[in-house]
XYZ file of C-alpha atoms in Angstrom:
532
model
C 0.014 -0.021 -0.007
C 1.497 3.356 -1.069
C 0.262 6.861 -0.213
C 0.917 9.487 -2.856
C 0.257 13.271 -2.624
C -2.359 14.784 -5.027
C -2.876 18.259 -3.743
C -3.249 20.117 -0.384
C -6.199 18.041 0.785
C -6.151 14.872 -1.348
C -4.090 11.660 -1.418
C -3.891 8.720 -3.722
C -3.844 5.238 -2.087
C -2.202 2.777 -4.466
C -2.926 -0.920 -3.989
C -1.810 -4.212 -5.524
C -4.929 -4.834 -7.543
C -8.666 -4.439 -7.844
C -9.600 -6.850 -5.037
C -7.561 -4.936 -2.532
C -9.007 -1.602 -3.825
C -12.592 -2.783 -3.396
C -11.833 -4.300 0.031
C -10.417 -0.952 1.229
C -13.376 0.943 -0.320
C -15.823 -1.332 1.576
C -13.844 -0.896 4.797
C -13.875 2.868 4.486
C -17.594 3.009 3.644
C -18.569 0.721 6.582
C -16.236 2.305 9.136
C -15.581 5.888 7.886
C -12.480 7.827 9.042
C -13.332 11.262 10.529
C -12.314 13.911 8.033
C -12.675 11.980 4.768
C -15.081 13.917 2.515
C -15.001 11.950 -0.775
C -13.529 8.766 -2.162
C -13.011 8.125 -5.891
C -12.240 4.428 -6.528
C -10.470 3.163 -9.591
C -8.744 -0.066 -10.804
C -5.800 -0.014 -8.368
C -6.219 3.207 -6.420
C -8.494 5.196 -4.199
C -8.308 9.005 -4.418
C -9.246 10.290 -0.957
C -10.203 13.918 -0.391
C -10.248 14.967 3.271
C -10.557 18.003 5.537
C -7.135 18.970 6.777
C -8.595 20.635 9.882
C -9.828 17.178 10.987
C -6.890 14.890 10.132
C -3.375 15.267 8.767
C -1.785 13.497 5.794
C 0.234 11.214 8.051
C -2.660 10.471 10.377
C -4.851 9.544 7.460
C -2.183 7.310 5.858
C -1.689 5.578 9.244
C -5.450 4.963 9.766
C -5.905 3.542 6.229
C -2.763 1.373 6.485
C -4.347 -0.433 9.454
C -7.318 -1.657 7.481
C -7.754 -5.330 6.846
C -7.813 -5.990 3.069
C -8.159 -9.762 3.190
C -11.952 -9.949 3.000
C -14.663 -7.827 1.406
C -17.672 -7.301 3.658
C -20.114 -5.414 1.368
C -23.697 -6.428 1.050
C -24.864 -7.991 -2.238
C -25.901 -5.300 -4.642
C -28.927 -5.029 -6.894
C -29.145 -7.435 -9.858
C -29.510 -6.003 -13.381
C -29.924 -7.779 -16.675
C -28.693 -6.075 -19.864
C -29.799 -7.363 -23.345
C -26.949 -7.040 -25.888
C -26.863 -7.300 -29.621
C -23.388 -8.835 -30.116
C -22.476 -7.160 -33.394
C -19.554 -4.893 -32.259
C -16.815 -3.893 -34.760
C -14.169 -5.400 -32.553
C -15.853 -8.734 -31.671
C -13.711 -10.835 -34.018
C -10.505 -9.100 -32.856
C -11.461 -9.865 -29.180
C -11.922 -13.515 -30.145
C -8.523 -13.562 -31.712
C -6.851 -11.841 -28.677
C -8.413 -14.408 -26.240
C -7.817 -17.357 -28.640
C -11.388 -18.544 -29.127
C -14.362 -18.212 -31.499
C -16.714 -15.298 -31.695
C -19.493 -17.488 -30.307
C -17.332 -18.491 -27.391
C -16.670 -14.761 -26.553
C -20.450 -14.190 -26.492
C -21.003 -17.305 -24.422
C -18.401 -16.304 -21.832
C -19.608 -12.676 -21.633
C -23.200 -13.828 -21.054
C -22.394 -16.637 -18.599
C -20.162 -14.495 -16.367
C -21.745 -12.354 -13.673
C -20.175 -8.900 -13.394
C -19.979 -6.504 -10.444
C -19.802 -2.780 -10.856
C -16.466 -1.968 -9.181
C -16.490 1.869 -9.671
C -17.722 4.595 -12.068
C -15.912 7.296 -13.879
C -14.963 8.736 -17.305
C -18.527 9.938 -17.860
C -21.795 9.957 -15.833
C -23.202 6.422 -15.858
C -19.995 4.801 -17.194
C -19.545 1.728 -14.948
C -16.351 -0.337 -14.717
C -17.510 -3.923 -14.346
C -15.454 -7.027 -13.313
C -16.112 -10.735 -13.143
C -14.511 -13.110 -10.630
C -14.545 -15.888 -13.186
C -13.179 -14.035 -16.211
C -9.499 -14.071 -16.980
C -9.681 -11.665 -19.918
C -7.185 -8.814 -20.171
C -8.088 -6.980 -23.412
C -5.740 -4.223 -24.603
C -7.247 -0.786 -25.642
C -7.099 0.255 -29.253
C -3.860 1.962 -30.254
C -5.837 4.795 -31.820
C -9.051 5.747 -29.943
C -12.193 6.183 -32.044
C -13.482 9.738 -32.276
C -17.076 8.735 -31.683
C -18.565 5.634 -30.051
C -22.399 5.441 -29.956
C -24.422 5.439 -26.833
C -25.136 1.931 -25.659
C -21.925 0.399 -27.015
C -20.791 -2.580 -24.969
C -17.025 -2.638 -24.648
C -14.008 -4.319 -23.124
C -10.652 -2.990 -21.883
C -8.148 -4.706 -19.521
C -10.171 -6.696 -16.993
C -13.248 -4.531 -17.405
C -16.510 -4.595 -19.218
C -18.542 -1.452 -19.671
C -21.316 0.377 -21.602
C -20.915 3.875 -23.087
C -23.785 5.967 -21.652
C -23.600 8.621 -24.369
C -21.850 9.183 -27.696
C -18.227 9.997 -26.942
C -14.638 9.297 -28.024
C -13.020 6.114 -26.630
C -10.437 3.465 -27.051
C -12.202 0.362 -25.673
C -12.876 -2.710 -27.844
C -16.533 -2.781 -29.011
C -18.321 -6.199 -28.858
C -21.958 -5.204 -29.057
C -24.645 -2.707 -28.303
C -27.642 -2.332 -25.994
C -30.791 -0.224 -26.059
C -30.811 0.052 -22.263
C -30.222 3.640 -21.064
C -27.210 3.868 -18.803
C -27.969 7.452 -17.908
C -31.416 8.978 -17.768
C -32.143 12.195 -15.838
C -35.868 11.358 -15.741
C -35.152 8.484 -13.305
C -34.802 9.167 -9.513
C -31.342 7.637 -9.780
C -30.031 8.677 -13.258
C -27.290 6.076 -13.359
C -28.601 2.552 -14.141
C -25.413 0.976 -12.816
C -23.847 1.914 -9.497
C -20.956 0.431 -7.463
C -21.841 -2.894 -6.006
C -24.618 -3.702 -8.487
C -24.502 -7.184 -10.109
C -24.914 -7.306 -13.883
C -25.727 -10.189 -16.249
C -25.598 -9.752 -19.987
C -28.205 -11.555 -22.237
C -27.666 -12.268 -25.931
C -30.534 -10.383 -27.682
C -29.500 -11.542 -31.162
C -27.470 -10.031 -33.836
C -30.116 -7.695 -35.367
C -29.046 -4.039 -35.540
C -30.036 -2.097 -32.564
C -31.714 1.330 -32.625
C -29.761 3.594 -30.329
C -31.490 6.432 -28.567
C -31.041 8.413 -25.383
C -33.547 10.657 -23.693
C -33.511 14.078 -25.210
C -31.747 16.652 -23.188
C -34.510 18.681 -21.709
C -34.695 22.170 -23.040
C -34.076 23.594 -19.558
C -34.407 27.135 -20.794
C -38.022 26.458 -21.640
C -38.641 26.655 -17.903
C -37.038 30.063 -17.732
C -39.837 31.898 -19.574
C -41.065 34.212 -16.767
C -44.502 34.230 -15.370
C -43.778 37.552 -13.665
C -42.919 40.742 -15.496
C -39.436 41.113 -13.992
C -36.951 39.292 -16.342
C -33.958 39.645 -18.583
C -34.433 39.153 -22.310
C -31.288 37.902 -24.084
C -30.302 39.917 -27.191
C -26.813 38.497 -27.803
C -24.626 35.790 -26.194
C -21.315 35.832 -28.123
C -19.514 32.641 -26.987
C -21.597 30.193 -24.935
C -23.120 31.844 -21.871
C -23.849 29.287 -19.150
C -25.551 29.114 -15.802
C -23.008 28.328 -13.124
C -22.985 28.068 -9.353
C -20.564 26.385 -6.932
C -21.102 22.935 -8.514
C -22.255 19.413 -7.614
C -20.554 18.034 -4.565
C -20.769 14.383 -3.513
C -21.884 12.900 -6.828
C -18.713 10.849 -7.567
C -20.521 7.518 -7.079
C -22.473 8.358 -10.253
C -19.430 9.383 -12.152
C -20.154 13.143 -11.889
C -17.432 15.695 -11.194
C -18.067 18.888 -9.171
C -18.027 21.282 -12.109
C -19.339 24.824 -11.181
C -17.971 28.293 -11.924
C -14.423 28.545 -13.335
C -13.792 31.532 -11.023
C -15.710 30.785 -7.870
C -14.419 33.863 -5.995
C -15.901 36.060 -8.685
C -19.238 34.255 -8.577
C -19.397 34.670 -4.755
C -18.601 38.363 -5.086
C -21.286 38.876 -7.683
C -23.852 37.406 -5.352
C -22.717 39.378 -2.316
C -22.884 42.639 -4.212
C -26.604 42.156 -4.898
C -27.415 40.665 -1.467
C -27.880 37.008 -2.634
C -26.540 33.905 -0.872
C -23.043 33.387 -2.227
C -23.922 30.036 -3.898
C -26.710 31.333 -6.135
C -26.532 30.679 -9.867
C -24.966 33.435 -12.086
C -24.384 33.842 -15.763
C -20.871 32.835 -16.830
C -20.027 35.012 -19.817
C -16.901 34.203 -21.911
C -14.996 37.111 -23.591
C -17.945 39.538 -23.607
C -20.315 39.908 -26.482
C -23.343 39.624 -24.144
C -26.342 41.932 -24.481
C -29.658 41.782 -22.542
C -32.773 43.889 -22.166
C -34.323 44.489 -18.728
C -38.005 44.076 -18.202
C -38.861 45.645 -14.878
C -36.411 47.057 -12.340
C -33.418 44.791 -11.825
C -30.373 45.132 -9.544
C -27.385 43.293 -10.956
C -23.658 43.012 -10.637
C -20.815 41.918 -12.973
C -17.546 40.547 -11.638
C -14.597 38.585 -12.939
C -12.921 39.630 -16.192
C -12.195 43.377 -16.597
C -14.581 44.194 -19.317
C -16.255 47.453 -20.529
C -19.940 47.621 -19.497
C -22.338 49.870 -21.358
C -25.946 50.775 -20.285
C -28.326 52.163 -22.860
C -31.568 53.532 -21.472
C -34.937 53.363 -23.130
C -34.530 57.076 -24.116
C -31.214 56.318 -25.848
C -28.798 57.708 -23.222
C -25.578 55.692 -22.862
C -23.712 55.196 -19.566
C -20.515 53.315 -18.750
C -20.267 51.449 -15.492
C -17.677 49.356 -13.680
C -17.363 45.827 -12.510
C -17.683 44.946 -8.860
C -20.416 47.448 -8.082
C -24.281 47.362 -7.969
C -25.953 48.207 -11.252
C -29.583 49.370 -11.153
C -31.506 48.777 -14.405
C -34.918 50.130 -15.216
C -37.368 48.547 -17.653
C -36.223 49.129 -21.188
C -32.495 49.448 -20.315
C -30.049 47.447 -22.305
C -26.748 46.196 -20.864
C -23.818 45.214 -23.035
C -20.507 43.553 -22.060
C -17.543 44.222 -24.283
C -14.394 42.173 -24.845
C -12.337 41.993 -21.634
C -8.927 43.751 -21.437
C -7.922 41.125 -18.885
C -9.327 37.870 -17.692
C -11.598 35.464 -19.632
C -14.902 35.067 -17.770
C -17.423 37.478 -16.302
C -20.190 36.652 -13.820
C -23.592 38.359 -13.872
C -25.833 38.148 -10.866
C -29.349 39.570 -10.248
C -30.856 40.337 -6.850
C -33.291 37.553 -6.057
C -31.431 35.146 -8.363
C -32.483 33.489 -11.657
C -35.362 31.010 -11.374
C -33.526 28.252 -13.321
C -34.332 24.626 -12.274
C -31.670 22.642 -10.400
C -30.404 19.435 -11.980
C -28.878 16.946 -9.520
C -28.714 19.697 -6.777
C -26.948 22.286 -8.940
C -27.750 24.891 -11.586
C -24.346 24.478 -13.288
C -23.867 23.155 -16.802
C -21.087 20.513 -16.858
C -19.964 20.724 -20.489
C -18.202 17.360 -20.358
C -21.168 15.279 -19.144
C -23.803 17.644 -20.631
C -25.690 17.851 -17.281
C -27.367 21.093 -16.339
C -29.372 23.925 -17.948
C -28.752 24.462 -21.619
C -26.484 27.352 -22.759
C -28.381 30.620 -23.314
C -29.625 31.575 -26.724
C -31.016 34.758 -28.245
C -34.597 35.524 -27.200
C -34.395 33.535 -23.980
C -36.215 35.268 -21.115
C -34.642 34.741 -17.730
C -37.032 35.179 -14.805
C -35.762 37.037 -11.735
C -36.701 35.590 -8.324
C -38.328 37.229 -5.381
C -36.108 39.596 -3.278
C -37.947 39.281 0.076
C -35.233 37.070 1.471
C -32.213 38.958 0.134
C -29.596 40.427 2.451
C -28.076 43.957 2.244
C -25.985 44.685 -0.784
C -22.173 44.798 -0.491
C -20.232 47.810 -1.844
C -16.787 46.651 -0.805
C -16.205 43.754 -3.099
C -12.916 43.670 -5.079
C -11.270 41.035 -7.364
C -9.454 38.288 -5.489
C -6.484 38.707 -7.834
C -5.227 40.805 -10.755
C -6.906 39.491 -13.869
C -4.355 37.900 -16.352
C -4.002 39.069 -19.863
C -2.592 37.294 -22.939
C 0.625 39.384 -22.938
C 1.883 38.375 -19.549
C 3.219 35.211 -17.932
C 0.921 33.890 -15.278
C 2.639 32.073 -12.384
C 0.706 29.086 -10.931
C 1.901 27.308 -7.777
C 1.981 23.534 -8.056
C 2.420 20.504 -5.810
C 4.096 17.404 -7.220
C 2.279 14.103 -7.337
C 0.856 11.601 -7.628
C 2.833 10.286 -10.617
C 5.851 12.501 -10.635
C 8.129 9.452 -10.387
C 6.830 8.304 -13.840
C 8.859 11.086 -15.477
C 12.557 11.805 -16.064
C 14.225 14.230 -13.833
C 14.782 16.421 -16.812
C 11.095 16.557 -17.536
C 10.337 17.316 -13.857
C 12.736 20.290 -14.026
C 11.364 21.290 -17.423
C 7.814 21.553 -16.161
C 8.746 24.539 -13.953
C 11.528 26.074 -16.020
C 9.821 26.118 -19.369
C 7.082 28.601 -20.383
C 3.795 27.019 -21.478
C 1.379 28.653 -23.880
C -2.418 28.242 -23.687
C -3.706 26.929 -26.918
C -7.063 27.669 -28.600
C -8.154 24.051 -27.897
C -8.642 25.043 -24.253
C -12.047 25.057 -22.615
C -13.850 24.432 -19.370
C -12.564 20.868 -19.297
C -8.905 21.988 -19.257
C -6.148 24.218 -20.606
C -4.226 22.496 -23.357
C -0.720 23.804 -23.172
C 2.202 23.876 -25.600
C 5.837 24.140 -24.803
C 8.998 24.057 -26.856
C 10.073 20.730 -25.370
C 7.670 17.944 -24.461
C 7.929 15.931 -21.218
C 9.274 12.383 -21.303
C 8.420 9.429 -19.097
C 10.576 6.780 -17.403
C 7.568 4.411 -17.050
C 6.073 3.731 -20.383
C 3.447 1.172 -19.465
C -0.254 1.958 -19.579
C -1.616 3.569 -16.420
C -4.838 2.045 -15.210
C -7.570 4.767 -14.931
C -7.465 6.602 -11.623
C -9.128 9.576 -9.986
C -8.283 13.112 -11.056
C -8.884 16.501 -9.474
C -9.354 20.035 -10.655
C -5.927 21.483 -11.186
C -4.314 18.147 -12.145
C -1.565 18.512 -14.738
C -1.992 15.427 -16.893
C 0.662 14.429 -19.465
C -0.754 12.513 -22.474
C 1.362 10.604 -25.017
C 2.272 13.899 -26.784
C 4.228 15.048 -23.720
C 2.346 18.407 -23.805
C 0.399 19.063 -20.555
C -3.358 19.412 -20.068
C -4.301 21.423 -16.985
C -7.739 20.027 -15.757
C -10.305 22.681 -14.775
C -13.937 22.672 -13.576
C -15.451 20.158 -16.020
C -12.558 17.669 -15.910
C -13.242 13.869 -16.150
C -13.555 12.092 -12.817
C -10.941 9.538 -13.772
C -8.186 9.585 -16.291
C -5.684 7.174 -17.929
C -2.629 9.426 -18.300
C -0.161 10.108 -15.463
C -0.489 13.355 -13.512
C 2.907 14.947 -12.781
C 1.601 17.643 -10.466
C -1.487 19.667 -9.442
C -2.099 23.403 -9.266
C -2.573 24.653 -5.698
C -6.302 25.079 -4.835
C -5.890 28.840 -4.198
C -4.736 29.355 -7.824
C -7.593 27.429 -9.526
C -9.808 30.507 -9.927
C -6.832 32.361 -11.467
C -6.295 29.455 -13.864
C -9.900 29.699 -14.902
C -9.376 33.362 -16.000
C -6.270 32.722 -18.169
C -7.054 33.658 -21.824
C -6.011 31.854 -24.899
C -2.434 32.546 -26.003
C -1.342 33.638 -22.557
C 1.713 32.064 -21.066
C 2.033 30.038 -17.874
C 5.022 29.290 -15.616
C 4.572 26.595 -12.957
C 6.084 27.311 -9.553
C 6.718 24.177 -7.450
C 5.877 24.763 -3.730
C 6.585 21.159 -2.678
C 8.823 18.232 -3.663
C 7.471 14.871 -4.568
C 7.640 12.241 -1.792
C 5.460 9.351 -0.657
C 3.395 9.981 2.450
C 4.388 7.783 5.391
C 2.103 7.104 8.384
C 3.739 7.430 11.813
C 3.011 5.749 15.120
C 4.727 8.630 16.887
C 2.002 11.149 16.023
C 0.467 13.123 18.867
């Protein structure tokens, strides 16, 4: 059992195999350790997020190391039967890999009972294992750009089903019409950790694949009251965001939420809302709206010009981080920021947008949450009877970055720093990295003059990732995970950005440059019996 640092409040527990991983997960679920807030299981690791005020790194490592991993004590999970049309593009290749006929592959897949070990990659994506199967199927050398929803696939010791159309490198053996993810169900994920799954051969006829249509959430935003904002222009996608979804890891859902949470909190405080209310996240300006009724709003985050045009045609310019009082007929326009990337618009009383899985945020990776705004949407403003006093003393938490400067981000090494050459470890902090146009809410794709090289070249089994993780894919060019990052990933993470710089990272514009500043050295965490 190894304990590896991830960031300032998270560790990675590495075990010898899946059986030990599941035994430890069962132990921690049945007898929790005070201070643990979330556990993300994977093939050979548990990523454990904890509250540092309750327990230290060393104390946590010591407590976990004392757990008995010899026997699993979980209760038997729910049984699910999945009908499969075994007509996958890789079925013959899988038969060749395991040294049997296609029919024997189908027979073994249907006769084995599978258990959902953990979830990740995407909401509803379940990693299933069988105690009786000895398969170890390699992933495709070149991942497919699009795998259909319902595709039944194999990789390593796992079997799974793609819940939605997405890229992927697993070997496809069939397809099912069962919906792995459906927001209309009380529990959207059909398969959850501990469930038992049996596959049934439904014949080789082509299957019709369909998922529930994403509800047009903005249809619910049409106001019944007269006080609302009418959207005239949105520029780049404008999204509803709040502080995100916490505690949904068991369904394969990351936290998501605002890219600059400090700016969102400030926007709400300025208008007297609770700090976790939903705001509009506006990217690089270009947003225009018309006020119907009197509305008090605030705009924080990126330093952008703000123009107010009254119903009589008068034009005023106002600043960010101050209350803005709009009368009916006033138009508000946000120009292109001179610094920063994202602006946050709040209204007193909040927007009456429906929550999806306890949050109003749109997770762009999993496509969970209210739809992006479009022209002519009408956003209802809530009642103000429970609002607090407005705040007039809010200021940005940091200087907004611009594309002409080098932004310094503090990093902590781990959990897979030792997979890289010493030269690459040094290069990570000495080299300047440029933010490429392929960057988005999932992560910043970076480009440097020299790529990073690994010592360990073997495939890394999927393991938990956190916001701020600096993942190094085969290209050797880093990807800095942000709010909508995948819950698990299969490339090694060399370091993570310190939590207090995540909001800053979310405001870095395309073509800006980044320098990473290490504030810790990589070392395994050792539990100590001499702790106070």
